[in-house]
Coordinates of C-alpha atoms and ligand atoms in Angstrom, one line a residue:
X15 CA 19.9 -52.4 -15.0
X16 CA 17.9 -53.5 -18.2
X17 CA 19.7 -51.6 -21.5
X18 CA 17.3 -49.6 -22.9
X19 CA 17.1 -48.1 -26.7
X20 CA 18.2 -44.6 -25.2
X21 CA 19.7 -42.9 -28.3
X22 CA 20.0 -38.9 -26.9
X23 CA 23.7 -37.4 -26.3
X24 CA 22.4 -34.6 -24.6
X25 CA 19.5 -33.6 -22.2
X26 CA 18.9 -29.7 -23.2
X27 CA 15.1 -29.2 -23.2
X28 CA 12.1 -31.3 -23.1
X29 CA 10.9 -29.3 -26.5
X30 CA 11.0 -32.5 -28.6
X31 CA 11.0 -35.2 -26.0
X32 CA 8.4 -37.8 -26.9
X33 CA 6.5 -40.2 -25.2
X34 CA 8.7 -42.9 -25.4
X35 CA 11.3 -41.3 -24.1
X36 CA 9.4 -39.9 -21.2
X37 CA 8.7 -43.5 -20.2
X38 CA 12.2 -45.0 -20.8
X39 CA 13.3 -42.2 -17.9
X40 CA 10.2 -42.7 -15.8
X41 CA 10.4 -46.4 -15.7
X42 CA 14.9 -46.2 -15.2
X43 CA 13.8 -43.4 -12.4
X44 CA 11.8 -46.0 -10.7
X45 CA 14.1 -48.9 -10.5
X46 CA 16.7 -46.9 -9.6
X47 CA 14.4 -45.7 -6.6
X48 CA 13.9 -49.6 -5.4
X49 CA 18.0 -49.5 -4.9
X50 CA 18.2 -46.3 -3.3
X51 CA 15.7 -47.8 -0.8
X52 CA 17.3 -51.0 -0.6
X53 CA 20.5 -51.3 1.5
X54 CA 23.3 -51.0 -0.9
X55 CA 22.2 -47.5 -2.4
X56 CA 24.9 -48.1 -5.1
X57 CA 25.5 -49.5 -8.5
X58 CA 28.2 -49.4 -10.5
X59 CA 26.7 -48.2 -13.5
X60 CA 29.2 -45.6 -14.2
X61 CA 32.0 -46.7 -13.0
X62 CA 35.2 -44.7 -14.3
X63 CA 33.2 -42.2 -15.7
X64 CA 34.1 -38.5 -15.1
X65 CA 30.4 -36.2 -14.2
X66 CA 31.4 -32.7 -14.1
X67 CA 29.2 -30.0 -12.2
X68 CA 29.6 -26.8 -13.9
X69 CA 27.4 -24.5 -11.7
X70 CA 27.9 -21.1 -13.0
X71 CA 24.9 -19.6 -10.6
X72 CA 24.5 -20.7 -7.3
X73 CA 22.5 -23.6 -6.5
X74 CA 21.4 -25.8 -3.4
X75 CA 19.4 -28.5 -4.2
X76 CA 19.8 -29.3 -8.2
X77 CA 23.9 -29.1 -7.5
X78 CA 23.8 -31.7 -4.4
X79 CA 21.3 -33.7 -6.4
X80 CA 23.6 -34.3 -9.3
X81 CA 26.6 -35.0 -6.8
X82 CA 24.8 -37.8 -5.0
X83 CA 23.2 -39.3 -8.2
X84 CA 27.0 -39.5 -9.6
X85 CA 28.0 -40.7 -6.7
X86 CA 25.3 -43.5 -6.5
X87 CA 26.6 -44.6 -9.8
X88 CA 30.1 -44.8 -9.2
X89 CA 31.0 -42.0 -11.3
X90 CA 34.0 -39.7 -10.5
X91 CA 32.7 -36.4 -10.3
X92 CA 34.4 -33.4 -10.6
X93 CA 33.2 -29.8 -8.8
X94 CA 33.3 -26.2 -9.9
X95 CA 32.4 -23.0 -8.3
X96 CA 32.6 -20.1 -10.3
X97 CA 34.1 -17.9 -7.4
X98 CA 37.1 -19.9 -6.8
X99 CA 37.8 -21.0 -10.6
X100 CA 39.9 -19.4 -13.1
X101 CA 36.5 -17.8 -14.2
X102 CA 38.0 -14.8 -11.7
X103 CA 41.4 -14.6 -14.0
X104 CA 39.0 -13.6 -17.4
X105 CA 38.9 -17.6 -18.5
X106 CA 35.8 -18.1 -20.8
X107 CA 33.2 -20.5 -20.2
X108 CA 34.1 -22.5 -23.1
X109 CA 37.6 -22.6 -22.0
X110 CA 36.4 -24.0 -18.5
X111 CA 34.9 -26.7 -20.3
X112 CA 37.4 -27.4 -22.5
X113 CA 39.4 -28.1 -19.3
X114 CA 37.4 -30.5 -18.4
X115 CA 36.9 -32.2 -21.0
X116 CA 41.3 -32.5 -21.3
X117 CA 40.6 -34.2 -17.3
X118 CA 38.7 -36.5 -19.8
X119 CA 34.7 -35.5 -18.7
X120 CA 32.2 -37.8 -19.8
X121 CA 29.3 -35.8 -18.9
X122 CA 28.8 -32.1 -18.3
X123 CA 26.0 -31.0 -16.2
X124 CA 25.6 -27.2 -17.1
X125 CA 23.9 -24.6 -15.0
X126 CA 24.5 -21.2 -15.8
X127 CA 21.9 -17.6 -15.6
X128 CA 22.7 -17.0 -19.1
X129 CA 19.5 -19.0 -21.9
X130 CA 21.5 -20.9 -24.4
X131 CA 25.0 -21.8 -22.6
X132 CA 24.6 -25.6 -22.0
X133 CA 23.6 -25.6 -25.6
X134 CA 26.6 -23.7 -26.9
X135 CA 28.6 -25.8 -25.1
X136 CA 26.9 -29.1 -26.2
X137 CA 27.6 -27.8 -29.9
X138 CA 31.1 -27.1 -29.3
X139 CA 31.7 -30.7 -28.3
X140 CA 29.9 -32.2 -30.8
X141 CA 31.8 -29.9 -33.6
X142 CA 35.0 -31.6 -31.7
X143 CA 33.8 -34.9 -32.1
X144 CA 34.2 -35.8 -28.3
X145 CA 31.4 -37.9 -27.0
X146 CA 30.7 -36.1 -24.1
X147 CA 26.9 -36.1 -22.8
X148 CA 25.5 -32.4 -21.9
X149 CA 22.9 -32.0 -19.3
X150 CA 21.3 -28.7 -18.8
X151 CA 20.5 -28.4 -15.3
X152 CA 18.8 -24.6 -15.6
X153 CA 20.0 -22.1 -18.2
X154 CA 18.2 -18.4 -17.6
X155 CA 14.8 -18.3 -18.0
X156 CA 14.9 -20.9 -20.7
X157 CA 14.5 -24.7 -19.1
X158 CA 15.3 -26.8 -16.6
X159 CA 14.5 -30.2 -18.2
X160 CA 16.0 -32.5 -14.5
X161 CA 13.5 -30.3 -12.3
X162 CA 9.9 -31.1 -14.7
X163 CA 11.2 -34.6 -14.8
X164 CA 11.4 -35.3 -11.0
X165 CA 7.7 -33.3 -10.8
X166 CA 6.7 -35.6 -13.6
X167 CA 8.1 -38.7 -11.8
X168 CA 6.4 -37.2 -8.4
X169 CA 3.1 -36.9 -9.4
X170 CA 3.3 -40.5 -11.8
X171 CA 5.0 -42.1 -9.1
X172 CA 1.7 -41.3 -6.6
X173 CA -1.0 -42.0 -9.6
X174 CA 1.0 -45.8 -10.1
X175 CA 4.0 -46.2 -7.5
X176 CA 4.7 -49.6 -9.7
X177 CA 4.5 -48.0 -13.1
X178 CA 5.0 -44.3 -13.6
X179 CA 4.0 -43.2 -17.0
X180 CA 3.0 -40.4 -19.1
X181 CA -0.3 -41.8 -19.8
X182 CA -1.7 -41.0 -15.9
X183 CA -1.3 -37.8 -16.2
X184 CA -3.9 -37.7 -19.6
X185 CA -6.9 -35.1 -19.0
X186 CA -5.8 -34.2 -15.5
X187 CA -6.1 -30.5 -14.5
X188 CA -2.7 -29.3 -13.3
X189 CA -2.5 -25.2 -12.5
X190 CA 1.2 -23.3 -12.6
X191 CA 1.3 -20.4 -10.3
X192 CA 3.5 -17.3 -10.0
X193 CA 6.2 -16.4 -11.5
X194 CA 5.9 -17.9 -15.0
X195 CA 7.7 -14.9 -16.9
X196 CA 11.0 -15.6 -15.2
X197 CA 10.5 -19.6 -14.7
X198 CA 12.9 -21.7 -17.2
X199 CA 10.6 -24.7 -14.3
X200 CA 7.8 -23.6 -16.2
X201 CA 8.5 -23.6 -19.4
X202 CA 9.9 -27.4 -18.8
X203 CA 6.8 -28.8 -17.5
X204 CA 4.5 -27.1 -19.8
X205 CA 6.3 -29.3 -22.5
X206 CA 6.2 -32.7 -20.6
X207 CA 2.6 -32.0 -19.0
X208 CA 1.2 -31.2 -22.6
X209 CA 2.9 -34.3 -23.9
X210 CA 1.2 -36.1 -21.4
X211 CA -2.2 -35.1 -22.4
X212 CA -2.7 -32.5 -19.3
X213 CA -4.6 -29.5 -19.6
X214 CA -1.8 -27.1 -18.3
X215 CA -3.4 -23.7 -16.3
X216 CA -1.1 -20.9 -16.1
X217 CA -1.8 -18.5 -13.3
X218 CA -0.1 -15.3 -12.4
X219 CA -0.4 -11.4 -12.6
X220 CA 0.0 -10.2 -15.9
X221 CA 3.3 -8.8 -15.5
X222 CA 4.9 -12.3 -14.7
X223 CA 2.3 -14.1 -17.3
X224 CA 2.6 -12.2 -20.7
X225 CA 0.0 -13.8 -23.0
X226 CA 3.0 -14.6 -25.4
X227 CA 2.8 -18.3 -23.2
X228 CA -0.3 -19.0 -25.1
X229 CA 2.0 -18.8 -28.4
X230 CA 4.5 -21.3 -27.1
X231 CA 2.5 -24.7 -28.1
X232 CA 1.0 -25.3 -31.2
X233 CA -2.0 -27.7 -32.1
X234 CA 0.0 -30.9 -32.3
X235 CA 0.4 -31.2 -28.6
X236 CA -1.7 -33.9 -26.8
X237 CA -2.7 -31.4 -24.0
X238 CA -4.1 -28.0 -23.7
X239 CA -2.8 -24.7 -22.4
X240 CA -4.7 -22.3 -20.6
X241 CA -3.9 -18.9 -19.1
X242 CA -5.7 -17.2 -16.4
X243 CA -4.6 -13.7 -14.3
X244 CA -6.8 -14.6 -11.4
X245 CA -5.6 -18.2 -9.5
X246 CA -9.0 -19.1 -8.6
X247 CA -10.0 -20.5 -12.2
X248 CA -6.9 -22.2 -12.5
X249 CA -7.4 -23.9 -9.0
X250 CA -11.1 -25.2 -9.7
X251 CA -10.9 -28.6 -9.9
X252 CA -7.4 -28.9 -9.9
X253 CA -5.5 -32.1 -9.3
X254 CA -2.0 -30.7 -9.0
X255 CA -1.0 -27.5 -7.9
X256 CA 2.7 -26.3 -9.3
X257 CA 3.6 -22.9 -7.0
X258 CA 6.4 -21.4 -8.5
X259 CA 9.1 -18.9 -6.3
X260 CA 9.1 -15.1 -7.1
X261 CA 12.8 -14.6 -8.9
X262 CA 13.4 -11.7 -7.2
X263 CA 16.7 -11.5 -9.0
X264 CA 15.6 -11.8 -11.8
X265 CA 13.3 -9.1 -12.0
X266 CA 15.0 -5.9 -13.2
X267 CA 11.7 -3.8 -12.9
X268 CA 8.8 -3.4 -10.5
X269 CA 6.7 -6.0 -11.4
X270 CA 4.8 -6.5 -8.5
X271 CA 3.4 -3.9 -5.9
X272 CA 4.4 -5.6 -3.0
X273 CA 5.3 -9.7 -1.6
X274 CA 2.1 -9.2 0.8
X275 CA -0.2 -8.1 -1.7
X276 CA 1.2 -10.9 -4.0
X277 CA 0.3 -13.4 -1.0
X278 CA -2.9 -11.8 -0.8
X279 CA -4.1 -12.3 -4.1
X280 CA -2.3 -15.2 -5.6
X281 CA -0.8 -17.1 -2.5
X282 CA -1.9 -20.7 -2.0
X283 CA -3.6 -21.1 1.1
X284 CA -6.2 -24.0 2.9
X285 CA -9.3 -21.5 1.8
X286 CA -7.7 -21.9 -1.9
X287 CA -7.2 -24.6 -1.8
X288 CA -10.9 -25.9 -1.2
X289 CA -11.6 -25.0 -5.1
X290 CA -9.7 -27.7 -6.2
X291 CA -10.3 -31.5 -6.4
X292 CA -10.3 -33.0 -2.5
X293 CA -6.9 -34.9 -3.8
X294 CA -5.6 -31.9 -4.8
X295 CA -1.2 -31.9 -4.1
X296 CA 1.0 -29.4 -4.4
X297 CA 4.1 -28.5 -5.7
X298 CA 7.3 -26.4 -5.1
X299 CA 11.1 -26.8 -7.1
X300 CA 12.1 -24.7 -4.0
X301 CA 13.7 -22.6 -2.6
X302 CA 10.2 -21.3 -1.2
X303 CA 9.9 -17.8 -0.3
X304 CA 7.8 -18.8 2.7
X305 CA 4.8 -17.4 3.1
X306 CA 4.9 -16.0 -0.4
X307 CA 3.9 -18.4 -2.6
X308 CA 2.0 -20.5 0.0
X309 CA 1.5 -20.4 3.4
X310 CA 4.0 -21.8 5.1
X311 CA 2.3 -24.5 7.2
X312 CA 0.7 -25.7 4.1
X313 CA 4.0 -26.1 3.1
X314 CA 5.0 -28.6 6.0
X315 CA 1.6 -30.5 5.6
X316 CA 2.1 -34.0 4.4
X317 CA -1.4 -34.0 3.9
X318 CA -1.2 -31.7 0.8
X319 CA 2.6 -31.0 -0.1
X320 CA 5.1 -33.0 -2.3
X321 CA 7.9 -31.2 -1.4
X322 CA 9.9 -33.2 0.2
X323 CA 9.0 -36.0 -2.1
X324 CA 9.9 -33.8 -5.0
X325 CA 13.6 -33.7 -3.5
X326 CA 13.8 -37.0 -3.0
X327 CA 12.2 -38.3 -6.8
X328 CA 15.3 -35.7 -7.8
X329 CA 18.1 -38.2 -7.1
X330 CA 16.4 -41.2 -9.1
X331 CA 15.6 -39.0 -11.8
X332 CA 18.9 -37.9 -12.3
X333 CA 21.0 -41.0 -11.4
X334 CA 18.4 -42.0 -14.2
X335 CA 19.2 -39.0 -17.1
X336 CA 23.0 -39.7 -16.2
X337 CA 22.6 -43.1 -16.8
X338 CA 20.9 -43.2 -20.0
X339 CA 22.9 -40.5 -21.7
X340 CA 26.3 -41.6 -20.3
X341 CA 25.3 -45.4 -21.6
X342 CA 24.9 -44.2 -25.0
X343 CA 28.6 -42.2 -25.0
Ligands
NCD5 C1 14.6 -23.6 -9.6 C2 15.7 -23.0 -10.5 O1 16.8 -22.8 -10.1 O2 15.3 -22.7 -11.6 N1 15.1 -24.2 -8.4 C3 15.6 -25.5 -8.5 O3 16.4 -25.8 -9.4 N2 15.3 -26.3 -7.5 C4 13.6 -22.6 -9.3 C5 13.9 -21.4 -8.5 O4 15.1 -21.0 -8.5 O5 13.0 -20.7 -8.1

C-alpha cells in the first residue's frame, strides 16, 4: 500500500474535510477493494496494532464492519458491549477508555447515542499525549463520518469503478429523504456531497426537516443545499436517491401521524421514482423499516438499489480510514 500524506489523528466529522483528503480515502478505499476481491483478502498493514470497538448503542452493520476491516489488516481488536462491561458497576465512559488505552489501544472507534462523546474522548487523549487515533462511528444525532464515506465511495465507485473521486459527483442532483432531524447520516453527507460540488435536496415533513438545515452551510461550499417538504421536487431529475430510516427511538414526541401515512406521502416507490433521472439509484445506511421508507421490493431490486453495495463499499472504506489514521500514530 502506497504511503500517502495522510496527516489527521482522528476521524470526528467531515465538517472540515477537504478535497484532498476525500480523494486520499477514496482512492486507499479502492485499492483496498481489489485485495478484498482477490484471494488473500488480507494485508498486514496493521499488524500489532490494538482497534478497539467501543459501541455504547447497539449496532449491526457499522460494529461488524469495523471488526472485519481490523481484521483484514491484521490488527488485534478488542470488543465491548456496554451490557456486559463494567459500564453496569457505575464506571464512566472515560474510564472505559482509559482501560483500553492501559491494554495499549491504538485506535478507538467510538459509537455512542450521546453528540459529542467520541470528541470528548479524542481530547482526553490528546491532553494525555497518547497517540491514539479516534474514529467516530455515530455519535447522537451529530455525524457519522464512516457511513457518508462508503455512500460517497458507492456512488464514485459506479460513476468511475477505476478512479473514484470527488470531482464525479460535481453538479449532480442527489435528494435526502426522511428523517433528516434525527439523522447524524445526514448531516455527514451533506458536508461531503457539498464538498463535492452536488446540489444536496433535503426532503421530509417539516417536523423531521426544521428549516434550521438551510443555516448549516455557508456560501463557501462548492455545492448547494436545498430543502423541500414535499419529495416530489426533490426527486425530479434526481440522480441519487438517499432514503433515510424513521428513528423511532429517537423521537420523544409525535412527530408523525402515522408509518402508513408517512409511506403514503413521502415513501419511495416505482411511481416516484419515474420523476427522477432514468439512472436514478437509491440509497439506504439501513436498517430499513421496510415498507416505510421505500417499498420493500424496490428495495431488493438490483435494478435501482445500492444497498447491498453500500455494505459491501463499508469494509474498504473503513479498512481504508483505519489505515490512514493508524499510519500516521
Ligand atoms: C445508521 C446509524 O446508526 O446512524 N445506521 C448505520 O450506521 N448503518 C442509520 C440508522 O440507524 O438509521
Amino acid at each position: 500500500m502506497a504511503k500517502t500524506n495522510w496527516s489527521r489523528r482522528h476521524i470526528l466529522s467531515l465538517v472540515d474535510l477537504i478535497s484532498n483528503e476525500y480523494d486520499i480515502i477514496l482512492q486507499t478505499a479502492a485499492s483496498f477493494r481489489e485485495i478484498l476481491s482477490g484471494r488473500t483478502k488480507k494485508v498486514p498493514a496493521l499488524q500489532g496494532k490494538v482497534v478497539a470497538n467501543l459501541f455504547f448503542e447497539p449496532s449491526t452493520r457499522t460494529r461488524s464492519s469495523f471488526e472485519l476491516a481490523a481484521k483484514r489488516l491484521s490488527a488485534d481488536i478488542l470488543n465491548f458491549s456496554p451490557g456486559t462491561s463494567s459500564l453496569t458497576k457505575g464506571e464512566t465512559i472515560l474510564d472505559t477508555a482509559k482501560t483500553y488505552l492501559a491494554m495499549g489501544a491504538d485506535i478507538m472507534v467510538i459509537r455512542h447515542k450521546q453528540a459529542g462523546v467520541p470528541q470528548a474522548i479524542a481530547t482526553e487523549m490528546d491532553l494525555k499525549k497518547t497517540k491514539v487515533s479516534v474514529l467516530n462511528a455515530g455519535d447522537g444525532q451529530h455525524e457519522h463520518p464512516s457511513q457518508a464515506l462508503l455512500d460517497l465511495y458507492t456512488i464514485c465507485t459506479l460513476l468511475d469503478r477505476d478512479r473514484p473521486r470527488l470531482e464525479l459527483l460535481e453538479g449532480k442532483k442527489i435528494a435526502i429523504v426522511g428523517d433528516i432531524l434525527h439523522s447524524r447520516v445526514a448531516r455527514s453527507n451533506i458536508w461531503s456531497l457539498t464538498e463535492a460540488g452536488a446540489e444536496v435536496h433535503l426532503a421530509g415533513p417539516p417536523t423531521l426537516l426544521p428549516k434550521m438545515f438551510l443555516d448549516l452551510i455557508k456560501n463557501d461550499r462548492k455545492g448547494k443545499l436545498l430543502l423541500h417538504w414535499e419529495v416530489e421536487p426533490a426527486l425530479r431529475a434526481a440522480d441519487f436517491v438517499m432514503t433515510l430510516r424513521l428513528q423511532k427511538e429517537r423521537m420523544s414526541q409525535h412527530l408523525l401521524p402515522s408509518l402508513r401515512e408517512y409511506h403514503q406521502y413521502y415513501g419511495i416507490t416505482r411511481d416516484r421514482l419515474k420523476l427522477c433521472q432514468p439512472h436514478v439509484k437509491i440509497l439506504h445506511p439501513g436498517p430499513v423499516n421496510r415498507g416505510v421508507e421505500i417499498s420493500s421490493d424496490l428495495m431488493d431490486d438490483p435494478e435501482f438499489s445500492l444497498i447491498s453495495q453500500q455494505v459491501t463499499s463499508g469494509v474498504a472504506v473503513r479498512m481504508a480510514l483505519l489505515y490512514l489514521i493508524g499510519s500516521s500514530n
